[in-house]
mmCIF file of C-alpha atoms and ligand atoms in Angstrom:
data_model
loop_
_atom_site.group_PDB
_atom_site.id
_atom_site.type_symbol
_atom_site.label_atom_id
_atom_site.label_comp_id
_atom_site.label_asym_id
_atom_site.label_seq_id
_atom_site.Cartn_x
_atom_site.Cartn_y
_atom_site.Cartn_z
ATOM 1 C CA MET A 1 -63.074 -63.387 10.709
ATOM 2 C CA THR A 2 -65.642 -60.667 11.506
ATOM 3 C CA GLY A 3 -65.827 -57.265 9.633
ATOM 4 C CA LEU A 4 -63.827 -55.709 12.463
ATOM 5 C CA ASP A 5 -61.043 -58.285 11.964
ATOM 6 C CA TRP A 6 -60.929 -57.584 8.235
ATOM 7 C CA ALA A 7 -60.724 -53.827 8.966
ATOM 8 C CA SER A 8 -57.970 -54.439 11.471
ATOM 9 C CA ALA A 9 -56.084 -56.617 8.858
ATOM 10 C CA ALA A 10 -56.545 -53.853 6.401
ATOM 11 C CA ALA A 11 -55.072 -51.350 8.730
ATOM 12 C CA ARG A 12 -52.000 -53.688 9.243
ATOM 13 C CA LEU A 13 -51.462 -54.065 5.419
ATOM 14 C CA GLY A 14 -52.017 -50.259 5.145
ATOM 15 C CA LEU A 15 -49.179 -49.860 7.497
ATOM 16 C CA TYR A 16 -46.761 -52.609 6.168
ATOM 17 C CA ALA A 17 -47.084 -51.707 2.400
ATOM 18 C CA PRO A 18 -46.159 -48.030 2.593
ATOM 19 C CA LEU A 19 -43.474 -48.591 5.268
ATOM 20 C CA VAL A 20 -41.783 -51.392 3.260
ATOM 21 C CA PHE A 21 -41.999 -49.172 0.154
ATOM 22 C CA LEU A 22 -40.596 -46.011 1.922
ATOM 23 C CA PHE A 23 -37.882 -48.058 3.726
ATOM 24 C CA GLY A 24 -36.770 -49.535 0.316
ATOM 25 C CA ALA A 25 -36.946 -46.214 -1.516
ATOM 26 C CA PHE A 26 -34.742 -44.459 1.035
ATOM 27 C CA ALA A 27 -32.368 -47.490 1.782
ATOM 28 C CA PHE A 28 -31.459 -47.807 -1.928
ATOM 29 C CA PRO A 29 -29.800 -44.473 -2.160
ATOM 30 C CA VAL A 30 -28.262 -44.720 1.291
ATOM 31 C CA ILE A 31 -26.866 -48.406 0.896
ATOM 32 C CA PHE A 32 -26.720 -49.359 -2.749
ATOM 33 C CA ALA A 33 -26.749 -46.364 -5.152
ATOM 34 C CA ARG A 34 -24.800 -43.382 -3.986
ATOM 35 C CA GLY A 35 -24.347 -40.548 -6.458
ATOM 36 C CA SER A 36 -26.620 -39.591 -9.335
ATOM 37 C CA LEU A 37 -28.406 -43.040 -9.434
ATOM 38 C CA GLY A 38 -29.714 -42.459 -5.783
ATOM 39 C CA GLY A 39 -30.907 -39.091 -7.058
ATOM 40 C CA LEU A 40 -32.673 -40.792 -9.964
ATOM 41 C CA VAL A 41 -34.360 -43.310 -7.706
ATOM 42 C CA MET A 42 -35.620 -40.428 -5.487
ATOM 43 C CA GLU A 43 -36.946 -38.605 -8.468
ATOM 44 C CA ARG A 44 -38.830 -41.496 -9.796
ATOM 45 C CA PHE A 45 -40.486 -42.101 -6.512
ATOM 46 C CA ARG A 46 -41.175 -38.353 -5.710
ATOM 47 C CA ARG A 47 -44.944 -38.692 -6.484
ATOM 48 C CA PRO A 48 -45.827 -41.999 -4.616
ATOM 49 C CA ILE A 49 -43.653 -41.183 -1.542
ATOM 50 C CA LEU A 50 -46.059 -38.579 0.031
ATOM 51 C CA PRO A 51 -49.257 -40.651 -0.418
ATOM 52 C CA ALA A 52 -47.532 -43.679 1.109
ATOM 53 C CA ALA A 53 -46.500 -41.639 4.155
ATOM 54 C CA ILE A 54 -50.112 -40.309 4.443
ATOM 55 C CA LEU A 55 -51.437 -43.950 4.206
ATOM 56 C CA ALA A 56 -49.001 -45.061 7.031
ATOM 57 C CA VAL A 57 -50.175 -42.159 9.303
ATOM 58 C CA LEU A 58 -53.822 -42.936 8.678
ATOM 59 C CA SER A 59 -53.335 -46.704 9.261
ATOM 60 C CA ILE A 60 -51.511 -46.057 12.525
ATOM 61 C CA ALA A 61 -54.194 -43.559 13.623
ATOM 62 C CA ALA A 62 -56.869 -46.201 12.819
ATOM 63 C CA SER A 63 -55.124 -49.029 14.593
ATOM 64 C CA LEU A 64 -55.908 -47.932 18.273
ATOM 65 C CA PRO A 65 -59.690 -47.289 17.728
ATOM 66 C CA LEU A 66 -59.868 -50.545 15.824
ATOM 67 C CA LEU A 67 -58.271 -52.397 18.799
ATOM 68 C CA ALA A 68 -60.700 -50.790 21.176
ATOM 69 C CA ALA A 69 -63.625 -51.877 18.997
ATOM 70 C CA THR A 70 -62.187 -55.407 18.769
ATOM 71 C CA ILE A 71 -61.891 -55.576 22.504
ATOM 72 C CA ASP A 72 -65.385 -54.210 23.019
ATOM 73 C CA GLY A 73 -66.695 -56.613 20.353
ATOM 74 C CA ASP A 74 -68.446 -53.780 18.584
ATOM 75 C CA TRP A 75 -67.709 -50.897 16.191
ATOM 76 C CA SER A 76 -68.987 -48.401 18.838
ATOM 77 C CA GLY A 77 -65.938 -49.428 20.926
ATOM 78 C CA ALA A 78 -63.823 -47.446 18.485
ATOM 79 C CA VAL A 79 -64.996 -44.302 20.177
ATOM 80 C CA ASP A 80 -65.371 -45.656 23.716
ATOM 81 C CA SER A 81 -63.352 -43.244 25.756
ATOM 82 C CA SER A 82 -63.033 -45.515 28.713
ATOM 83 C CA THR A 83 -61.495 -48.392 26.515
ATOM 84 C CA LEU A 84 -59.336 -45.929 24.642
ATOM 85 C CA THR A 85 -57.999 -44.453 27.859
ATOM 86 C CA VAL A 86 -57.226 -47.934 29.275
ATOM 87 C CA LEU A 87 -55.323 -48.904 26.127
ATOM 88 C CA LEU A 88 -53.414 -45.574 26.015
ATOM 89 C CA ALA A 89 -52.267 -46.300 29.547
ATOM 90 C CA ILE A 90 -50.663 -49.630 28.465
ATOM 91 C CA PRO A 91 -46.963 -49.142 27.511
ATOM 92 C CA ASN A 92 -46.872 -51.876 24.810
ATOM 93 C CA ILE A 93 -49.926 -50.455 23.202
ATOM 94 C CA GLY A 94 -50.630 -46.659 24.062
ATOM 95 C CA LEU A 95 -46.929 -45.661 24.152
ATOM 96 C CA VAL A 96 -46.044 -47.563 20.985
ATOM 97 C CA TRP A 97 -49.120 -46.009 19.292
ATOM 98 C CA VAL A 98 -48.174 -42.442 20.393
ATOM 99 C CA ALA A 99 -44.523 -42.989 19.375
ATOM 100 C CA ARG A 100 -45.567 -44.353 15.995
ATOM 101 C CA ILE A 101 -47.936 -41.443 15.423
ATOM 102 C CA ALA A 102 -45.026 -38.973 16.300
ATOM 103 C CA LEU A 103 -42.553 -40.715 14.047
ATOM 104 C CA ALA A 104 -44.868 -41.007 11.143
ATOM 105 C CA GLY A 105 -45.916 -37.260 11.555
ATOM 106 C CA LEU A 106 -42.114 -36.396 11.572
ATOM 107 C CA LEU A 107 -41.628 -38.393 8.412
ATOM 108 C CA LEU A 108 -44.577 -36.636 6.838
ATOM 109 C CA ILE A 109 -43.269 -33.156 7.787
ATOM 110 C CA TRP A 110 -39.740 -34.186 6.517
ATOM 111 C CA LEU A 111 -41.216 -35.256 3.179
ATOM 112 C CA CYS A 112 -43.680 -32.168 2.829
ATOM 113 C CA PHE A 113 -40.784 -29.659 3.400
ATOM 114 C CA ARG A 114 -38.197 -31.744 1.494
ATOM 115 C CA LEU A 115 -35.667 -31.635 4.289
ATOM 116 C CA ALA A 116 -32.056 -32.871 3.368
ATOM 117 C CA GLY A 117 -31.257 -36.211 1.736
ATOM 118 C CA PRO A 118 -32.630 -39.739 2.150
ATOM 119 C CA SER A 119 -30.678 -40.604 5.434
ATOM 120 C CA GLY A 120 -33.365 -38.968 7.875
ATOM 121 C CA PRO A 121 -36.574 -40.529 6.239
ATOM 122 C CA PHE A 122 -34.585 -43.843 6.054
ATOM 123 C CA ALA A 123 -33.872 -43.661 9.832
ATOM 124 C CA ILE A 124 -37.603 -42.849 10.712
ATOM 125 C CA ALA A 125 -38.828 -45.708 8.445
ATOM 126 C CA THR A 126 -36.349 -48.057 10.270
ATOM 127 C CA LEU A 127 -37.626 -47.044 13.651
ATOM 128 C CA LEU A 128 -41.328 -47.508 12.566
ATOM 129 C CA LEU A 129 -40.648 -50.927 11.085
ATOM 130 C CA ALA A 130 -38.660 -51.960 14.231
ATOM 131 C CA SER A 131 -41.583 -50.820 16.293
ATOM 132 C CA LEU A 132 -43.666 -53.808 14.769
ATOM 133 C CA ALA A 133 -41.689 -56.040 17.255
ATOM 134 C CA LEU A 134 -43.141 -54.172 20.260
ATOM 135 C CA MET A 135 -46.732 -55.530 19.817
ATOM 136 C CA GLY A 136 -48.652 -58.768 18.934
ATOM 137 C CA HIS A 137 -47.087 -62.149 19.099
ATOM 138 C CA ALA A 138 -43.621 -60.768 19.244
ATOM 139 C CA VAL A 139 -44.147 -59.802 22.835
ATOM 140 C CA MET A 140 -45.914 -62.951 24.014
ATOM 141 C CA GLN A 141 -43.032 -64.309 26.154
ATOM 142 C CA GLU A 142 -41.445 -62.603 29.175
ATOM 143 C CA GLY A 143 -37.800 -62.561 30.510
ATOM 144 C CA LEU A 144 -34.792 -63.451 28.405
ATOM 145 C CA ILE A 145 -36.670 -65.393 25.781
ATOM 146 C CA GLY A 146 -39.036 -62.439 25.469
ATOM 147 C CA TRP A 147 -36.177 -60.127 24.687
ATOM 148 C CA PHE A 148 -34.792 -62.576 22.151
ATOM 149 C CA HIS A 149 -38.116 -63.035 20.405
ATOM 150 C CA MET A 150 -38.445 -59.242 20.105
ATOM 151 C CA ALA A 151 -34.975 -58.869 18.705
ATOM 152 C CA ASN A 152 -35.418 -61.692 16.234
ATOM 153 C CA HIS A 153 -38.729 -60.312 15.074
ATOM 154 C CA MET A 154 -37.084 -56.821 14.652
ATOM 155 C CA ILE A 155 -34.247 -58.254 12.563
ATOM 156 C CA HIS A 156 -36.746 -60.364 10.652
ATOM 157 C CA VAL A 157 -38.977 -57.341 9.622
ATOM 158 C CA LEU A 158 -36.047 -55.125 8.742
ATOM 159 C CA ALA A 159 -34.346 -57.804 6.627
ATOM 160 C CA ALA A 160 -37.619 -58.758 4.863
ATOM 161 C CA SER A 161 -38.333 -55.060 4.258
ATOM 162 C CA LEU A 162 -34.804 -54.479 2.782
ATOM 163 C CA TRP A 163 -35.390 -57.392 0.381
ATOM 164 C CA LEU A 164 -38.843 -56.511 -0.687
ATOM 165 C CA GLY A 165 -38.505 -52.781 -0.434
ATOM 166 C CA SER A 166 -35.385 -52.666 -2.606
ATOM 167 C CA LEU A 167 -37.168 -54.285 -5.517
ATOM 168 C CA PRO A 168 -38.990 -51.131 -6.911
ATOM 169 C CA PRO A 169 -35.654 -49.178 -6.893
ATOM 170 C CA LEU A 170 -34.076 -52.139 -8.590
ATOM 171 C CA LEU A 171 -36.501 -51.606 -11.524
ATOM 172 C CA VAL A 172 -35.144 -47.987 -11.747
ATOM 173 C CA THR A 173 -31.560 -49.311 -11.647
ATOM 174 C CA LEU A 174 -32.439 -51.706 -14.596
ATOM 175 C CA THR A 175 -33.608 -48.814 -16.761
ATOM 176 C CA ALA A 176 -30.427 -46.903 -15.759
ATOM 177 C CA LEU A 177 -28.367 -49.810 -17.135
ATOM 178 C CA ARG A 178 -29.807 -49.146 -20.584
ATOM 179 C CA ASP A 179 -28.326 -45.631 -20.523
ATOM 180 C CA ARG A 180 -24.588 -45.395 -21.268
ATOM 181 C CA ALA A 181 -24.145 -42.395 -19.065
ATOM 182 C CA SER A 182 -25.460 -44.172 -15.946
ATOM 183 C CA ARG A 183 -24.535 -47.788 -16.912
ATOM 184 C CA ALA A 184 -21.337 -47.989 -14.724
ATOM 185 C CA GLU A 185 -23.008 -46.627 -11.638
ATOM 186 C CA ALA A 186 -26.076 -48.926 -12.120
ATOM 187 C CA MET A 187 -23.866 -51.947 -12.563
ATOM 188 C CA ASP A 188 -22.160 -51.032 -9.270
ATOM 189 C CA ALA A 189 -25.482 -50.688 -7.478
ATOM 190 C CA LEU A 190 -26.650 -53.940 -8.989
ATOM 191 C CA LYS A 191 -23.475 -55.703 -7.644
ATOM 192 C CA ARG A 192 -23.852 -54.192 -4.170
ATOM 193 C CA PHE A 193 -27.519 -55.170 -4.180
ATOM 194 C CA SER A 194 -26.772 -58.748 -5.119
ATOM 195 C CA ARG A 195 -24.170 -59.057 -2.324
ATOM 196 C CA VAL A 196 -26.383 -57.508 0.319
ATOM 197 C CA GLY A 197 -29.496 -59.151 -0.992
ATOM 198 C CA HIS A 198 -28.064 -62.585 -0.423
ATOM 199 C CA GLY A 199 -27.409 -61.789 3.156
ATOM 200 C CA ALA A 200 -30.873 -60.232 3.661
ATOM 201 C CA VAL A 201 -32.734 -63.384 2.243
ATOM 202 C CA ALA A 202 -30.512 -65.637 4.378
ATOM 203 C CA VAL A 203 -31.516 -63.560 7.586
ATOM 204 C CA VAL A 204 -35.129 -63.522 6.558
ATOM 205 C CA LEU A 205 -35.185 -67.313 6.397
ATOM 206 C CA VAL A 206 -33.331 -67.917 9.510
ATOM 207 C CA THR A 207 -35.292 -65.370 11.712
ATOM 208 C CA GLY A 208 -38.573 -66.579 9.981
ATOM 209 C CA ILE A 209 -37.910 -70.090 11.103
ATOM 210 C CA VAL A 210 -36.878 -68.911 14.652
ATOM 211 C CA ASN A 211 -40.154 -66.897 14.734
ATOM 212 C CA VAL A 212 -42.195 -70.043 13.829
ATOM 213 C CA TRP A 213 -40.640 -72.040 16.554
ATOM 214 C CA LEU A 214 -40.987 -69.256 19.139
ATOM 215 C CA ILE A 215 -44.611 -68.646 18.383
ATOM 216 C CA LEU A 216 -45.897 -72.152 17.175
ATOM 217 C CA GLY A 217 -43.188 -74.498 18.542
ATOM 218 C CA GLN A 218 -43.695 -76.778 15.427
ATOM 219 C CA TRP A 219 -43.787 -76.613 11.782
ATOM 220 C CA PRO A 220 -47.180 -75.203 10.369
ATOM 221 C CA LEU A 221 -48.417 -78.643 9.062
ATOM 222 C CA ASP A 222 -51.849 -78.740 10.728
ATOM 223 C CA TRP A 223 -53.890 -76.924 8.116
ATOM 224 C CA SER A 224 -57.162 -77.244 10.020
ATOM 225 C CA SER A 225 -55.738 -74.247 11.967
ATOM 226 C CA LEU A 226 -56.236 -71.044 9.794
ATOM 227 C CA TYR A 227 -53.052 -69.599 11.454
ATOM 228 C CA GLN A 228 -50.999 -72.605 10.309
ATOM 229 C CA LEU A 229 -52.578 -72.665 6.885
ATOM 230 C CA LEU A 230 -51.885 -69.138 6.241
ATOM 231 C CA LEU A 231 -48.284 -69.234 7.687
ATOM 232 C CA ALA A 232 -47.617 -72.319 5.494
ATOM 233 C CA THR A 233 -48.872 -70.449 2.416
ATOM 234 C CA LYS A 234 -46.673 -67.449 3.356
ATOM 235 C CA ILE A 235 -43.539 -69.842 3.531
ATOM 236 C CA ALA A 236 -44.458 -71.239 0.041
ATOM 237 C CA LEU A 237 -44.736 -67.805 -1.460
ATOM 238 C CA VAL A 238 -41.357 -66.805 0.035
ATOM 239 C CA GLY A 239 -39.937 -69.868 -1.520
ATOM 240 C CA LEU A 240 -41.229 -68.834 -4.818
ATOM 241 C CA MET A 241 -39.719 -65.377 -4.334
ATOM 242 C CA ALA A 242 -36.363 -66.902 -3.425
ATOM 243 C CA ALA A 243 -36.396 -69.051 -6.539
ATOM 244 C CA THR A 244 -37.409 -66.166 -8.761
ATOM 245 C CA ALA A 245 -34.560 -64.097 -7.281
ATOM 246 C CA LEU A 246 -32.112 -67.003 -7.846
ATOM 247 C CA VAL A 247 -33.061 -67.222 -11.496
ATOM 248 C CA ASN A 248 -32.615 -63.526 -11.858
ATOM 249 C CA ARG A 249 -29.334 -63.580 -10.287
ATOM 250 C CA TYR A 250 -27.707 -66.752 -11.721
ATOM 251 C CA VAL A 251 -29.393 -67.181 -15.038
ATOM 252 C CA PHE A 252 -30.257 -63.700 -16.325
ATOM 253 C CA THR A 253 -27.698 -61.214 -14.644
ATOM 254 C CA PRO A 254 -24.587 -63.002 -16.333
ATOM 255 C CA ARG A 255 -26.285 -62.503 -19.611
ATOM 256 C CA ILE A 256 -26.423 -58.659 -19.307
ATOM 257 C CA GLY A 257 -23.110 -58.281 -21.034
ATOM 258 C CA GLY A 258 -24.325 -60.494 -23.950
ATOM 259 C CA ASN A 259 -27.838 -60.154 -25.198
ATOM 260 C CA GLY A 260 -28.273 -57.355 -22.766
ATOM 261 C CA GLU A 261 -31.795 -56.150 -23.679
ATOM 262 C CA ALA A 262 -33.429 -59.632 -23.304
ATOM 263 C CA ALA A 263 -31.670 -60.309 -19.982
ATOM 264 C CA LEU A 264 -32.671 -56.872 -18.692
ATOM 265 C CA ARG A 265 -36.419 -57.393 -19.708
ATOM 266 C CA ASN A 266 -36.339 -60.911 -18.086
ATOM 267 C CA ILE A 267 -34.813 -59.580 -14.790
ATOM 268 C CA ALA A 268 -37.452 -56.781 -14.831
ATOM 269 C CA ARG A 269 -40.306 -59.347 -15.146
ATOM 270 C CA GLY A 270 -38.761 -61.591 -12.522
ATOM 271 C CA THR A 271 -38.515 -58.454 -10.197
ATOM 272 C CA VAL A 272 -42.240 -57.576 -10.802
ATOM 273 C CA VAL A 273 -43.240 -61.126 -9.972
ATOM 274 C CA GLU A 274 -41.131 -60.894 -6.723
ATOM 275 C CA ILE A 275 -42.952 -57.762 -5.860
ATOM 276 C CA LEU A 276 -46.356 -59.256 -6.356
ATOM 277 C CA LEU A 277 -45.431 -62.231 -4.342
ATOM 278 C CA GLY A 278 -44.037 -60.074 -1.605
ATOM 279 C CA GLY A 279 -47.180 -57.985 -1.490
ATOM 280 C CA SER A 280 -49.170 -61.231 -1.031
ATOM 281 C CA VAL A 281 -46.784 -62.265 1.730
ATOM 282 C CA LEU A 282 -47.613 -58.885 3.547
ATOM 283 C CA ALA A 283 -51.319 -59.483 2.987
ATOM 284 C CA LEU A 284 -51.146 -62.968 4.644
ATOM 285 C CA VAL A 285 -49.048 -61.632 7.723
ATOM 286 C CA ALA A 286 -51.589 -58.765 8.040
ATOM 287 C CA VAL A 287 -54.351 -61.362 8.481
ATOM 288 C CA PHE A 288 -52.757 -64.222 10.370
ATOM 289 C CA GLY A 289 -50.797 -62.066 12.760
ATOM 290 C CA LEU A 290 -54.249 -61.255 14.177
ATOM 291 C CA LEU A 291 -55.265 -64.964 14.710
ATOM 292 C CA GLU A 292 -54.546 -67.129 17.804
ATOM 293 C CA PRO A 293 -51.398 -69.180 16.931
ATOM 294 C CA ALA A 294 -52.589 -72.717 17.392
HETATM 295 C C1 HEM B 301 -40.136 -61.783 1.857
HETATM 296 C C2 HEM B 301 -40.183 -62.553 2.957
HETATM 297 C C3 HEM B 301 -40.945 -62.101 4.082
HETATM 298 C C4 HEM B 301 -41.591 -60.982 4.366
HETATM 299 C C5 HEM B 301 -41.798 -59.792 3.546
HETATM 300 C C6 HEM B 301 -42.094 -61.172 5.795
HETATM 301 C C7 HEM B 301 -42.823 -60.163 6.516
HETATM 302 C C8 HEM B 301 -43.159 -60.290 7.831
HETATM 303 C C9 HEM B 301 -43.650 -59.162 8.608
HETATM 304 C C10 HEM B 301 -44.005 -57.729 8.092
HETATM 305 C C11 HEM B 301 -43.924 -59.531 9.792
HETATM 306 C C12 HEM B 301 -44.327 -58.747 11.075
HETATM 307 C C13 HEM B 301 -45.788 -58.723 11.440
HETATM 308 C C14 HEM B 301 -45.975 -57.775 12.616
HETATM 309 O O1 HEM B 301 -45.233 -57.926 13.611
HETATM 310 O O2 HEM B 301 -46.865 -56.923 12.589
HETATM 311 C C15 HEM B 301 -43.642 -60.958 9.791
HETATM 312 C C16 HEM B 301 -43.795 -61.830 10.845
HETATM 313 C C17 HEM B 301 -43.628 -63.206 10.806
HETATM 314 N N1 HEM B 301 -42.993 -63.886 9.791
HETATM 315 FE FE1 HEM B 301 -42.297 -63.123 8.092
HETATM 316 N N2 HEM B 301 -41.757 -62.418 6.216
HETATM 317 C C18 HEM B 301 -41.063 -63.040 5.267
HETATM 318 C C19 HEM B 301 -40.528 -64.318 5.357
HETATM 319 C C20 HEM B 301 -40.852 -65.306 6.366
HETATM 320 C C21 HEM B 301 -40.405 -66.704 6.464
HETATM 321 C C22 HEM B 301 -39.633 -67.394 5.375
HETATM 322 C C23 HEM B 301 -41.050 -67.227 7.563
HETATM 323 C C24 HEM B 301 -40.946 -68.607 8.112
HETATM 324 C C25 HEM B 301 -40.053 -69.510 7.660
HETATM 325 C C26 HEM B 301 -41.797 -66.080 8.262
HETATM 326 C C27 HEM B 301 -42.407 -66.351 9.479
HETATM 327 C C28 HEM B 301 -43.024 -65.202 10.260
HETATM 328 C C29 HEM B 301 -43.687 -65.428 11.457
HETATM 329 C C30 HEM B 301 -43.973 -66.781 12.227
HETATM 330 C C31 HEM B 301 -44.049 -64.185 11.834
HETATM 331 C C32 HEM B 301 -44.805 -63.855 13.128
HETATM 332 C C33 HEM B 301 -46.372 -63.717 12.791
HETATM 333 C C34 HEM B 301 -47.208 -63.413 13.982
HETATM 334 O O3 HEM B 301 -47.055 -62.237 14.527
HETATM 335 O O4 HEM B 301 -47.995 -64.338 14.431
HETATM 336 N N3 HEM B 301 -41.619 -64.913 7.496
HETATM 337 N N4 HEM B 301 -43.126 -61.282 8.602
#
């Protein structure tokens, strides 16, 4: 990996992390916590939401010059107008880049002017995440299988983002469970999250396996290949995330009614562990998604 590759990986992570966070922050009030709990989640995340959107815009903006520099094999390629012009004319690169800039800019304006509720930014974050399937290894096949690959990738990214992105709002829900006034609403949101969360995890696993077969055609067991080593590490981390989620759901959640405070503390700890593991998963994808899948 060269310095340019690391910069490209950083730009990818600089896009994934804020998008997943924003998607989760807006999905939670729309899907799981209608009413005052949704308002509480929005209030708690009022500060980090704007910097996250700015980071997403900057990462998108940097991605095209970084691609140009990678193609030219030198940092000077980042400002090489002929390479940039050629890239802009390629629909899967130029058009997607312009559309992402436009969407992220719209999101930023929406957030700056505090327009209406969470549904608008939720829709924009969904489109931006779905656009990840329009580039990279997701578009390596043509014809029917190519369309299938793209659709599978889109569903993978959205389900994974729903799982990981909902975890910070879940922490807010856990604090709301301690408050008698918001307890019933928070319990409802927790139940809805648990139901939808099971589905999201199952979809992530199935679409992830399909992705592996479409891209690699085998299990990632040849660890002399950096792509396979990092992919295998990612799968192991996701396994740990799923195990933590299961312990939270089936060991600690039933205890909320009894020794509530200890159970809530354990669920919060487990949720933080899941967030850290999920962040590492994103960092791995940011790197190995740039490598030759061999
Ligand atoms: C919390 C769990 C997961 C998260 C957050 C996650 C996240 C992501 C993201 C954001 C991408 C898109 C990269 C891009 O197009 O720019 C991706 C791609 C991918 N994911 Fe996952 N994923 C998860 C679980 C899994 C699992 C369980 C598998 C395999 C069994 C898997 C296999 C893949 C593969 C093969 C790709 C394509 C990488 C490439 O472009 O070369 N993922 N994942």
